[in-house]
mmCIF file with all atom_site columns, C-alpha atoms in Angstrom:
data_model
loop_
_atom_site.group_PDB
_atom_site.id
_atom_site.type_symbol
_atom_site.label_atom_id
_atom_site.label_alt_id
_atom_site.label_comp_id
_atom_site.label_asym_id
_atom_site.label_entity_id
_atom_site.label_seq_id
_atom_site.pdbx_PDB_ins_code
_atom_site.Cartn_x
_atom_site.Cartn_y
_atom_site.Cartn_z
_atom_site.occupancy
_atom_site.B_iso_or_equiv
_atom_site.pdbx_formal_charge
_atom_site.auth_seq_id
_atom_site.auth_comp_id
_atom_site.auth_asym_id
_atom_site.auth_atom_id
_atom_site.pdbx_PDB_model_num
ATOM 1   C CA . UNK A 1 1   ? 97.977  80.074  90.806  1.00 95.00 ? 95  UNK A CA 1
ATOM 2   C CA . UNK A 1 2   ? 94.871  77.901  91.068  1.00 92.00 ? 96  UNK A CA 1
ATOM 3   C CA . UNK A 1 3   ? 96.682  75.011  89.358  1.00 95.00 ? 97  UNK A CA 1
ATOM 4   C CA . UNK A 1 4   ? 98.282  74.476  92.804  1.00 96.00 ? 98  UNK A CA 1
ATOM 5   C CA . UNK A 1 5   ? 101.610 76.106  91.948  1.00 97.00 ? 99  UNK A CA 1
ATOM 6   C CA . UNK A 1 6   ? 103.401 79.268  93.058  1.00 97.00 ? 100 UNK A CA 1
ATOM 7   C CA . UNK A 1 7   ? 105.325 80.954  90.236  1.00 97.00 ? 101 UNK A CA 1
ATOM 8   C CA . UNK A 1 8   ? 108.466 83.015  90.747  1.00 96.00 ? 102 UNK A CA 1
ATOM 9   C CA . UNK A 1 9   ? 108.667 86.052  88.489  1.00 96.00 ? 103 UNK A CA 1
ATOM 10  C CA . UNK A 1 10  ? 111.995 87.718  87.690  1.00 95.00 ? 104 UNK A CA 1
ATOM 11  C CA . UNK A 1 11  ? 111.256 91.443  87.891  1.00 95.00 ? 105 UNK A CA 1
ATOM 12  C CA . UNK A 1 12  ? 114.164 92.357  85.626  1.00 96.00 ? 106 UNK A CA 1
ATOM 13  C CA . UNK A 1 13  ? 113.331 90.085  82.693  1.00 96.00 ? 107 UNK A CA 1
ATOM 14  C CA . UNK A 1 14  ? 109.615 89.543  83.462  1.00 96.00 ? 108 UNK A CA 1
ATOM 15  C CA . UNK A 1 15  ? 110.040 85.823  82.978  1.00 97.00 ? 109 UNK A CA 1
ATOM 16  C CA . UNK A 1 16  ? 108.921 82.892  85.149  1.00 97.00 ? 110 UNK A CA 1
ATOM 17  C CA . UNK A 1 17  ? 112.029 81.324  86.661  1.00 95.00 ? 111 UNK A CA 1
ATOM 18  C CA . UNK A 1 18  ? 110.459 78.524  88.719  1.00 95.00 ? 112 UNK A CA 1
ATOM 19  C CA . UNK A 1 19  ? 107.168 76.818  89.605  1.00 97.00 ? 113 UNK A CA 1
ATOM 20  C CA . UNK A 1 20  ? 106.732 75.341  93.078  1.00 97.00 ? 114 UNK A CA 1
ATOM 21  C CA . UNK A 1 21  ? 103.977 72.855  93.941  1.00 97.00 ? 115 UNK A CA 1
ATOM 22  C CA . UNK A 1 22  ? 102.084 73.859  97.083  1.00 97.00 ? 116 UNK A CA 1
ATOM 23  C CA . UNK A 1 23  ? 98.509  72.909  98.063  1.00 96.00 ? 117 UNK A CA 1
ATOM 24  C CA . UNK A 1 24  ? 95.049  73.112  96.572  1.00 96.00 ? 118 UNK A CA 1
ATOM 25  C CA . UNK A 1 25  ? 93.826  76.463  95.191  1.00 96.00 ? 119 UNK A CA 1
ATOM 26  C CA . UNK A 1 26  ? 96.387  78.736  96.915  1.00 96.00 ? 120 UNK A CA 1
ATOM 27  C CA . UNK A 1 27  ? 94.617  81.938  97.939  1.00 94.00 ? 121 UNK A CA 1
ATOM 28  C CA . UNK A 1 28  ? 97.118  84.185  99.764  1.00 95.00 ? 122 UNK A CA 1
ATOM 29  C CA . UNK A 1 29  ? 100.868 84.658  100.120 1.00 96.00 ? 123 UNK A CA 1
ATOM 30  C CA . UNK A 1 30  ? 102.899 86.467  102.758 1.00 96.00 ? 124 UNK A CA 1
ATOM 31  C CA . UNK A 1 31  ? 106.695 86.810  102.724 1.00 96.00 ? 125 UNK A CA 1
ATOM 32  C CA . UNK A 1 32  ? 108.651 87.471  105.925 1.00 95.00 ? 126 UNK A CA 1
ATOM 33  C CA . UNK A 1 33  ? 112.391 87.076  106.453 1.00 93.00 ? 127 UNK A CA 1
ATOM 34  C CA . UNK A 1 34  ? 113.336 84.298  103.989 1.00 96.00 ? 128 UNK A CA 1
ATOM 35  C CA . UNK A 1 35  ? 110.046 82.400  104.043 1.00 97.00 ? 129 UNK A CA 1
ATOM 36  C CA . UNK A 1 36  ? 107.017 82.699  101.770 1.00 98.00 ? 130 UNK A CA 1
ATOM 37  C CA . UNK A 1 37  ? 103.860 81.447  103.467 1.00 98.00 ? 131 UNK A CA 1
ATOM 38  C CA . UNK A 1 38  ? 101.011 80.185  101.285 1.00 98.00 ? 132 UNK A CA 1
ATOM 39  C CA . UNK A 1 39  ? 97.379  79.735  102.352 1.00 98.00 ? 133 UNK A CA 1
ATOM 40  C CA . UNK A 1 40  ? 95.932  76.775  100.416 1.00 97.00 ? 134 UNK A CA 1
ATOM 41  C CA . UNK A 1 41  ? 92.182  77.365  100.416 1.00 94.00 ? 135 UNK A CA 1
ATOM 42  C CA . UNK A 1 42  ? 91.049  74.270  98.529  1.00 92.00 ? 136 UNK A CA 1
ATOM 43  C CA . UNK A 1 43  ? 87.606  75.917  98.456  1.00 89.00 ? 137 UNK A CA 1
ATOM 44  C CA . UNK A 1 44  ? 87.302  74.649  102.026 1.00 88.00 ? 138 UNK A CA 1
ATOM 45  C CA . UNK A 1 45  ? 88.781  71.213  101.299 1.00 90.00 ? 139 UNK A CA 1
ATOM 46  C CA . UNK A 1 46  ? 92.487  71.902  102.006 1.00 95.00 ? 140 UNK A CA 1
ATOM 47  C CA . UNK A 1 47  ? 93.848  72.606  105.473 1.00 96.00 ? 141 UNK A CA 1
ATOM 48  C CA . UNK A 1 48  ? 97.540  73.305  104.904 1.00 97.00 ? 142 UNK A CA 1
ATOM 49  C CA . UNK A 1 49  ? 99.765  76.318  105.320 1.00 98.00 ? 143 UNK A CA 1
ATOM 50  C CA . UNK A 1 50  ? 102.806 75.951  103.065 1.00 98.00 ? 144 UNK A CA 1
ATOM 51  C CA . UNK A 1 51  ? 106.218 77.471  103.820 1.00 98.00 ? 145 UNK A CA 1
ATOM 52  C CA . UNK A 1 52  ? 108.661 78.006  100.942 1.00 98.00 ? 146 UNK A CA 1
ATOM 53  C CA . UNK A 1 53  ? 112.284 78.801  101.719 1.00 97.00 ? 147 UNK A CA 1
ATOM 54  C CA . UNK A 1 54  ? 113.015 81.641  99.297  1.00 96.00 ? 148 UNK A CA 1
ATOM 55  C CA . UNK A 1 55  ? 116.741 80.774  99.230  1.00 95.00 ? 149 UNK A CA 1
ATOM 56  C CA . UNK A 1 56  ? 116.665 77.069  98.332  1.00 95.00 ? 150 UNK A CA 1
ATOM 57  C CA . UNK A 1 57  ? 112.934 76.639  97.510  1.00 96.00 ? 151 UNK A CA 1
ATOM 58  C CA . UNK A 1 58  ? 112.489 73.864  100.064 1.00 97.00 ? 152 UNK A CA 1
ATOM 59  C CA . UNK A 1 59  ? 108.813 73.276  100.875 1.00 98.00 ? 153 UNK A CA 1
ATOM 60  C CA . UNK A 1 60  ? 107.134 72.270  104.122 1.00 97.00 ? 154 UNK A CA 1
ATOM 61  C CA . UNK A 1 61  ? 103.490 72.066  105.159 1.00 98.00 ? 155 UNK A CA 1
ATOM 62  C CA . UNK A 1 62  ? 101.613 72.656  108.400 1.00 98.00 ? 156 UNK A CA 1
ATOM 63  C CA . UNK A 1 63  ? 98.069  71.554  109.107 1.00 97.00 ? 157 UNK A CA 1
ATOM 64  C CA . UNK A 1 64  ? 95.767  74.400  110.188 1.00 97.00 ? 158 UNK A CA 1
ATOM 65  C CA . UNK A 1 65  ? 91.995  74.856  109.742 1.00 94.00 ? 159 UNK A CA 1
ATOM 66  C CA . UNK A 1 66  ? 90.077  74.044  106.591 1.00 94.00 ? 160 UNK A CA 1
ATOM 67  C CA . UNK A 1 67  ? 89.967  76.734  103.918 1.00 95.00 ? 161 UNK A CA 1
ATOM 68  C CA . UNK A 1 68  ? 92.946  78.949  104.869 1.00 96.00 ? 162 UNK A CA 1
ATOM 69  C CA . UNK A 1 69  ? 92.423  82.128  102.855 1.00 95.00 ? 163 UNK A CA 1
ATOM 70  C CA . UNK A 1 70  ? 94.284  85.027  104.493 1.00 96.00 ? 164 UNK A CA 1
ATOM 71  C CA . UNK A 1 71  ? 97.540  85.333  106.463 1.00 97.00 ? 165 UNK A CA 1
ATOM 72  C CA . UNK A 1 72  ? 98.290  88.180  108.875 1.00 96.00 ? 166 UNK A CA 1
ATOM 73  C CA . UNK A 1 73  ? 101.593 88.661  110.684 1.00 95.00 ? 167 UNK A CA 1
ATOM 74  C CA . UNK A 1 74  ? 101.762 89.901  114.258 1.00 93.00 ? 168 UNK A CA 1
ATOM 75  C CA . UNK A 1 75  ? 105.170 91.571  114.093 1.00 87.00 ? 169 UNK A CA 1
ATOM 76  C CA . UNK A 1 76  ? 105.781 91.895  117.845 1.00 88.00 ? 170 UNK A CA 1
ATOM 77  C CA . UNK A 1 77  ? 104.907 88.243  118.535 1.00 89.00 ? 171 UNK A CA 1
ATOM 78  C CA . UNK A 1 78  ? 106.310 86.947  115.228 1.00 92.00 ? 172 UNK A CA 1
ATOM 79  C CA . UNK A 1 79  ? 103.228 84.799  114.927 1.00 96.00 ? 173 UNK A CA 1
ATOM 80  C CA . UNK A 1 80  ? 101.034 84.164  111.899 1.00 97.00 ? 174 UNK A CA 1
ATOM 81  C CA . UNK A 1 81  ? 97.269  84.445  112.233 1.00 96.00 ? 175 UNK A CA 1
ATOM 82  C CA . UNK A 1 82  ? 95.513  82.373  109.569 1.00 97.00 ? 176 UNK A CA 1
ATOM 83  C CA . UNK A 1 83  ? 91.909  83.117  108.576 1.00 96.00 ? 177 UNK A CA 1
ATOM 84  C CA . UNK A 1 84  ? 90.193  79.851  107.639 1.00 95.00 ? 178 UNK A CA 1
ATOM 85  C CA . UNK A 1 85  ? 86.822  79.880  105.892 1.00 93.00 ? 179 UNK A CA 1
ATOM 86  C CA . UNK A 1 86  ? 85.977  76.219  106.398 1.00 90.00 ? 180 UNK A CA 1
ATOM 87  C CA . UNK A 1 87  ? 82.956  75.337  104.270 1.00 86.00 ? 181 UNK A CA 1
ATOM 88  C CA . UNK A 1 88  ? 79.653  76.687  105.542 1.00 79.00 ? 182 UNK A CA 1
ATOM 89  C CA . UNK A 1 89  ? 77.810  75.346  102.483 1.00 80.00 ? 183 UNK A CA 1
ATOM 90  C CA . UNK A 1 90  ? 78.765  71.676  102.863 1.00 82.00 ? 184 UNK A CA 1
ATOM 91  C CA . UNK A 1 91  ? 76.654  69.073  104.651 1.00 83.00 ? 185 UNK A CA 1
ATOM 92  C CA . UNK A 1 92  ? 77.589  68.895  107.436 1.00 84.00 ? 186 UNK A CA 1
ATOM 93  C CA . UNK A 1 93  ? 79.226  72.306  107.642 1.00 82.00 ? 187 UNK A CA 1
ATOM 94  C CA . UNK A 1 94  ? 83.004  72.364  108.116 1.00 85.00 ? 188 UNK A CA 1
ATOM 95  C CA . UNK A 1 95  ? 83.935  75.141  110.517 1.00 85.00 ? 189 UNK A CA 1
ATOM 96  C CA . UNK A 1 96  ? 86.897  77.413  109.914 1.00 90.00 ? 190 UNK A CA 1
ATOM 97  C CA . UNK A 1 97  ? 88.365  79.804  112.461 1.00 91.00 ? 191 UNK A CA 1
ATOM 98  C CA . UNK A 1 98  ? 91.563  81.648  113.307 1.00 94.00 ? 192 UNK A CA 1
ATOM 99  C CA . UNK A 1 99  ? 94.698  79.510  113.631 1.00 96.00 ? 193 UNK A CA 1
ATOM 100 C CA . UNK A 1 100 ? 97.879  80.856  115.208 1.00 96.00 ? 194 UNK A CA 1
ATOM 101 C CA . UNK A 1 101 ? 101.325 79.682  114.070 1.00 98.00 ? 195 UNK A CA 1
ATOM 102 C CA . UNK A 1 102 ? 104.661 80.390  115.740 1.00 97.00 ? 196 UNK A CA 1
ATOM 103 C CA . UNK A 1 103 ? 106.942 81.604  112.983 1.00 96.00 ? 197 UNK A CA 1
ATOM 104 C CA . UNK A 1 104 ? 110.263 80.532  114.535 1.00 94.00 ? 198 UNK A CA 1
ATOM 105 C CA . UNK A 1 105 ? 109.226 76.888  114.978 1.00 96.00 ? 199 UNK A CA 1
ATOM 106 C CA . UNK A 1 106 ? 106.533 76.660  112.278 1.00 97.00 ? 200 UNK A CA 1
ATOM 107 C CA . UNK A 1 107 ? 104.168 75.007  114.742 1.00 98.00 ? 201 UNK A CA 1
ATOM 108 C CA . UNK A 1 108 ? 100.507 75.543  115.550 1.00 97.00 ? 202 UNK A CA 1
ATOM 109 C CA . UNK A 1 109 ? 100.230 77.159  118.984 1.00 96.00 ? 203 UNK A CA 1
ATOM 110 C CA . UNK A 1 110 ? 96.538  78.061  119.257 1.00 93.00 ? 204 UNK A CA 1
ATOM 111 C CA . UNK A 1 111 ? 93.234  78.168  117.424 1.00 91.00 ? 205 UNK A CA 1
ATOM 112 C CA . UNK A 1 112 ? 89.863  79.826  117.771 1.00 88.00 ? 206 UNK A CA 1
ATOM 113 C CA . UNK A 1 113 ? 86.942  78.060  116.113 1.00 84.00 ? 207 UNK A CA 1
ATOM 114 C CA . UNK A 1 114 ? 84.110  79.337  118.303 1.00 75.00 ? 208 UNK A CA 1
ATOM 115 C CA . UNK A 1 115 ? 83.474  82.579  120.150 1.00 68.00 ? 209 UNK A CA 1
ATOM 116 C CA . UNK A 1 116 ? 82.109  81.899  123.654 1.00 57.00 ? 210 UNK A CA 1
ATOM 117 C CA . UNK A 1 117 ? 78.750  83.465  124.542 1.00 52.00 ? 211 UNK A CA 1
ATOM 118 C CA . UNK A 1 118 ? 78.299  85.073  121.139 1.00 54.00 ? 212 UNK A CA 1
ATOM 119 C CA . UNK A 1 119 ? 75.441  83.080  119.627 1.00 51.00 ? 213 UNK A CA 1
ATOM 120 C CA . UNK A 1 120 ? 75.059  84.927  116.314 1.00 52.00 ? 214 UNK A CA 1
ATOM 121 C CA . UNK A 1 121 ? 78.702  84.221  115.431 1.00 52.00 ? 215 UNK A CA 1
ATOM 122 C CA . UNK A 1 122 ? 79.138  81.024  117.415 1.00 59.00 ? 216 UNK A CA 1
ATOM 123 C CA . UNK A 1 123 ? 80.907  79.122  114.652 1.00 69.00 ? 217 UNK A CA 1
ATOM 124 C CA . UNK A 1 124 ? 83.588  80.903  112.656 1.00 79.00 ? 218 UNK A CA 1
ATOM 125 C CA . UNK A 1 125 ? 84.045  80.890  108.888 1.00 87.00 ? 219 UNK A CA 1
ATOM 126 C CA . UNK A 1 126 ? 86.751  83.567  108.713 1.00 92.00 ? 220 UNK A CA 1
ATOM 127 C CA . UNK A 1 127 ? 87.649  84.852  105.232 1.00 93.00 ? 221 UNK A CA 1
ATOM 128 C CA . UNK A 1 128 ? 89.739  87.932  106.098 1.00 95.00 ? 222 UNK A CA 1
ATOM 129 C CA . UNK A 1 129 ? 91.829  89.093  109.059 1.00 96.00 ? 223 UNK A CA 1
ATOM 130 C CA . UNK A 1 130 ? 93.917  92.177  109.909 1.00 96.00 ? 224 UNK A CA 1
ATOM 131 C CA . UNK A 1 131 ? 95.890  92.762  113.106 1.00 93.00 ? 225 UNK A CA 1
ATOM 132 C CA . UNK A 1 132 ? 96.812  95.765  115.194 1.00 87.00 ? 226 UNK A CA 1
ATOM 133 C CA . UNK A 1 133 ? 98.221  95.570  118.732 1.00 83.00 ? 227 UNK A CA 1
ATOM 134 C CA . UNK A 1 134 ? 95.879  93.333  120.742 1.00 88.00 ? 228 UNK A CA 1
ATOM 135 C CA . UNK A 1 135 ? 92.986  93.381  118.271 1.00 92.00 ? 229 UNK A CA 1
ATOM 136 C CA . UNK A 1 136 ? 92.077  91.354  115.210 1.00 94.00 ? 230 UNK A CA 1
ATOM 137 C CA . UNK A 1 137 ? 89.576  92.612  112.658 1.00 95.00 ? 231 UNK A CA 1
ATOM 138 C CA . UNK A 1 138 ? 87.850  89.650  111.029 1.00 94.00 ? 232 UNK A CA 1
ATOM 139 C CA . UNK A 1 139 ? 85.180  89.104  108.396 1.00 93.00 ? 233 UNK A CA 1
ATOM 140 C CA . UNK A 1 140 ? 83.023  86.089  109.233 1.00 85.00 ? 234 UNK A CA 1
ATOM 141 C CA . UNK A 1 141 ? 81.846  84.451  106.002 1.00 84.00 ? 235 UNK A CA 1
ATOM 142 C CA . UNK A 1 142 ? 82.730  85.439  102.447 1.00 84.00 ? 236 UNK A CA 1
ATOM 143 C CA . UNK A 1 143 ? 81.141  88.811  103.065 1.00 87.00 ? 237 UNK A CA 1
ATOM 144 C CA . UNK A 1 144 ? 79.729  90.121  106.297 1.00 88.00 ? 238 UNK A CA 1
ATOM 145 C CA . UNK A 1 145 ? 80.236  92.549  109.151 1.00 92.00 ? 239 UNK A CA 1
ATOM 146 C CA . UNK A 1 146 ? 83.700  93.284  110.520 1.00 94.00 ? 240 UNK A CA 1
ATOM 147 C CA . UNK A 1 147 ? 84.128  91.776  113.990 1.00 91.00 ? 241 UNK A CA 1
ATOM 148 C CA . UNK A 1 148 ? 86.662  93.228  116.425 1.00 92.00 ? 242 UNK A CA 1
ATOM 149 C CA . UNK A 1 149 ? 88.303  90.357  118.276 1.00 90.00 ? 243 UNK A CA 1
ATOM 150 C CA . UNK A 1 150 ? 90.352  90.823  121.457 1.00 90.00 ? 244 UNK A CA 1
ATOM 151 C CA . UNK A 1 151 ? 93.356  88.540  121.021 1.00 89.00 ? 245 UNK A CA 1
ATOM 152 C CA . UNK A 1 152 ? 93.913  88.131  124.769 1.00 88.00 ? 246 UNK A CA 1
ATOM 153 C CA . UNK A 1 153 ? 90.373  87.323  125.901 1.00 85.00 ? 247 UNK A CA 1
ATOM 154 C CA . UNK A 1 154 ? 89.317  85.781  122.553 1.00 83.00 ? 248 UNK A CA 1
ATOM 155 C CA . UNK A 1 155 ? 86.044  87.652  122.712 1.00 83.00 ? 249 UNK A CA 1
ATOM 156 C CA . UNK A 1 156 ? 84.272  89.916  120.234 1.00 85.00 ? 250 UNK A CA 1
ATOM 157 C CA . UNK A 1 157 ? 84.345  93.464  121.602 1.00 87.00 ? 251 UNK A CA 1
ATOM 158 C CA . UNK A 1 158 ? 82.592  95.366  118.803 1.00 89.00 ? 252 UNK A CA 1
ATOM 159 C CA . UNK A 1 159 ? 81.178  95.150  115.276 1.00 91.00 ? 253 UNK A CA 1
ATOM 160 C CA . UNK A 1 160 ? 81.157  97.276  112.128 1.00 94.00 ? 254 UNK A CA 1
ATOM 161 C CA . UNK A 1 161 ? 77.777  96.315  110.610 1.00 94.00 ? 255 UNK A CA 1
ATOM 162 C CA . UNK A 1 162 ? 77.382  95.757  106.892 1.00 93.00 ? 256 UNK A CA 1
ATOM 163 C CA . UNK A 1 163 ? 78.815  93.475  104.225 1.00 94.00 ? 257 UNK A CA 1
ATOM 164 C CA . UNK A 1 164 ? 82.566  93.663  103.601 1.00 95.00 ? 258 UNK A CA 1
ATOM 165 C CA . UNK A 1 165 ? 84.939  91.774  101.360 1.00 94.00 ? 259 UNK A CA 1
ATOM 166 C CA . UNK A 1 166 ? 88.282  92.864  102.782 1.00 95.00 ? 260 UNK A CA 1
ATOM 167 C CA . UNK A 1 167 ? 89.685  94.628  105.837 1.00 96.00 ? 261 UNK A CA 1
ATOM 168 C CA . UNK A 1 168 ? 93.222  95.968  106.365 1.00 96.00 ? 262 UNK A CA 1
ATOM 169 C CA . UNK A 1 169 ? 95.247  98.099  108.775 1.00 95.00 ? 263 UNK A CA 1
ATOM 170 C CA . UNK A 1 170 ? 98.435  100.001 107.975 1.00 93.00 ? 264 UNK A CA 1
ATOM 171 C CA . UNK A 1 171 ? 100.720 98.267  110.475 1.00 84.00 ? 265 UNK A CA 1
ATOM 172 C CA . UNK A 1 172 ? 103.868 99.828  108.961 1.00 83.00 ? 266 UNK A CA 1
ATOM 173 C CA . UNK A 1 173 ? 102.797 103.320 110.005 1.00 86.00 ? 267 UNK A CA 1
ATOM 174 C CA . UNK A 1 174 ? 102.220 103.569 113.758 1.00 81.00 ? 268 UNK A CA 1
ATOM 175 C CA . UNK A 1 175 ? 100.634 106.996 113.341 1.00 87.00 ? 269 UNK A CA 1
ATOM 176 C CA . UNK A 1 176 ? 97.907  105.556 111.108 1.00 91.00 ? 270 UNK A CA 1
ATOM 177 C CA . UNK A 1 177 ? 95.143  104.341 113.424 1.00 90.00 ? 271 UNK A CA 1
ATOM 178 C CA . UNK A 1 178 ? 92.508  103.794 110.746 1.00 95.00 ? 272 UNK A CA 1
ATOM 179 C CA . UNK A 1 179 ? 90.748  100.660 109.550 1.00 96.00 ? 273 UNK A CA 1
ATOM 180 C CA . UNK A 1 180 ? 90.265  100.203 105.794 1.00 97.00 ? 274 UNK A CA 1
ATOM 181 C CA . UNK A 1 181 ? 87.580  98.055  104.179 1.00 97.00 ? 275 UNK A CA 1
ATOM 182 C CA . UNK A 1 182 ? 85.947  97.270  100.837 1.00 97.00 ? 276 UNK A CA 1
ATOM 183 C CA . UNK A 1 183 ? 82.433  96.123  99.955  1.00 96.00 ? 277 UNK A CA 1
ATOM 184 C CA . UNK A 1 184 ? 81.529  93.240  97.584  1.00 93.00 ? 278 UNK A CA 1
ATOM 185 C CA . UNK A 1 185 ? 79.264  94.878  95.026  1.00 90.00 ? 279 UNK A CA 1
ATOM 186 C CA . UNK A 1 186 ? 79.114  96.616  91.678  1.00 90.00 ? 280 UNK A CA 1
ATOM 187 C CA . UNK A 1 187 ? 80.170  100.232 92.200  1.00 91.00 ? 281 UNK A CA 1
ATOM 188 C CA . UNK A 1 188 ? 81.845  98.917  95.327  1.00 95.00 ? 282 UNK A CA 1
ATOM 189 C CA . UNK A 1 189 ? 82.862  101.089 98.223  1.00 96.00 ? 283 UNK A CA 1
ATOM 190 C CA . UNK A 1 190 ? 86.198  101.760 99.880  1.00 97.00 ? 284 UNK A CA 1
ATOM 191 C CA . UNK A 1 191 ? 85.583  102.846 103.475 1.00 97.00 ? 285 UNK A CA 1
ATOM 192 C CA . UNK A 1 192 ? 87.820  104.235 106.196 1.00 97.00 ? 286 UNK A CA 1
ATOM 193 C CA . UNK A 1 193 ? 87.022  103.965 109.914 1.00 97.00 ? 287 UNK A CA 1
ATOM 194 C CA . UNK A 1 194 ? 88.793  105.383 112.940 1.00 95.00 ? 288 UNK A CA 1
ATOM 195 C CA . UNK A 1 195 ? 89.549  103.253 116.007 1.00 89.00 ? 289 UNK A CA 1
ATOM 196 C CA . UNK A 1 196 ? 86.195  104.132 117.561 1.00 93.00 ? 290 UNK A CA 1
ATOM 197 C CA . UNK A 1 197 ? 84.730  102.399 114.450 1.00 95.00 ? 291 UNK A CA 1
ATOM 198 C CA . UNK A 1 198 ? 83.208  105.649 113.201 1.00 96.00 ? 292 UNK A CA 1
ATOM 199 C CA . UNK A 1 199 ? 83.332  105.969 109.400 1.00 97.00 ? 293 UNK A CA 1
ATOM 200 C CA . UNK A 1 200 ? 85.424  108.979 108.373 1.00 97.00 ? 294 UNK A CA 1
ATOM 201 C CA . UNK A 1 201 ? 85.657  108.467 104.584 1.00 97.00 ? 295 UNK A CA 1
ATOM 202 C CA . UNK A 1 202 ? 83.750  106.615 101.870 1.00 97.00 ? 296 UNK A CA 1
ATOM 203 C CA . UNK A 1 203 ? 84.609  106.390 98.175  1.00 95.00 ? 297 UNK A CA 1
ATOM 204 C CA . UNK A 1 204 ? 83.024  104.586 95.226  1.00 96.00 ? 298 UNK A CA 1
ATOM 205 C CA . UNK A 1 205 ? 85.532  102.430 93.346  1.00 94.00 ? 299 UNK A CA 1
ATOM 206 C CA . UNK A 1 206 ? 85.084  99.859  90.586  1.00 92.00 ? 300 UNK A CA 1
ATOM 207 C CA . UNK A 1 207 ? 83.154  96.615  90.806  1.00 94.00 ? 301 UNK A CA 1
ATOM 208 C CA . UNK A 1 208 ? 83.966  94.317  93.719  1.00 93.00 ? 302 UNK A CA 1
ATOM 209 C CA . UNK A 1 209 ? 87.117  95.994  95.132  1.00 93.00 ? 303 UNK A CA 1
ATOM 210 C CA . UNK A 1 210 ? 89.363  93.397  96.715  1.00 88.00 ? 304 UNK A CA 1
ATOM 211 C CA . UNK A 1 211 ? 92.962  94.098  97.730  1.00 89.00 ? 305 UNK A CA 1
ATOM 212 C CA . UNK A 1 212 ? 94.287  97.108  99.644  1.00 92.00 ? 306 UNK A CA 1
ATOM 213 C CA . UNK A 1 213 ? 98.009  97.911  99.472  1.00 91.00 ? 307 UNK A CA 1
ATOM 214 C CA . UNK A 1 214 ? 99.834  100.642 101.384 1.00 92.00 ? 308 UNK A CA 1
ATOM 215 C CA . UNK A 1 215 ? 102.652 102.474 99.631  1.00 88.00 ? 309 UNK A CA 1
ATOM 216 C CA . UNK A 1 216 ? 105.524 103.684 101.802 1.00 80.00 ? 310 UNK A CA 1
ATOM 217 C CA . UNK A 1 217 ? 108.443 105.902 100.708 1.00 72.00 ? 311 UNK A CA 1
#
């Protein structure tokens, strides 16, 4: 919640059982093993990733980039990739980037705040990120094209042009090789791309479609 707390909801009684103080304007949550990770966006003013132990509710913080807004888990590496928006509207601008956290030690192991030799996207203000194998799909800015980032070389290898608000991949289904995205507009679009980045489906949804969730049996 944007009052800087995470609420725990009992799904049997539909009652709030606890409120846990985290950081400023928490924007995303990801739960893995017994830890809930919280991205505290702060509208670009906070720079903390919060970890909540779901057993005893102990809280710890880790400094990442400014404006953490989306958390993606690389399951093979057991590393968290944090999309940080920074603040491109402040004076001077505060850059964001992609920050990489080792899950087992809860330490920052790497960061990417600039893309070498890629002038049009030299400084990163990453709002969304999705991972598959050795690639990251990122949206630079609050809405923009989808950049395909090689995680090994840390270079942009391709682009899906346009303005997008979210991008996801279905990492739980290895047979699903598609990329899913939404557009930030009235009568927004839900689009599906294959791994060659060719669009294979497009649907009109409601206004400003945001989250994409995959349902598995």
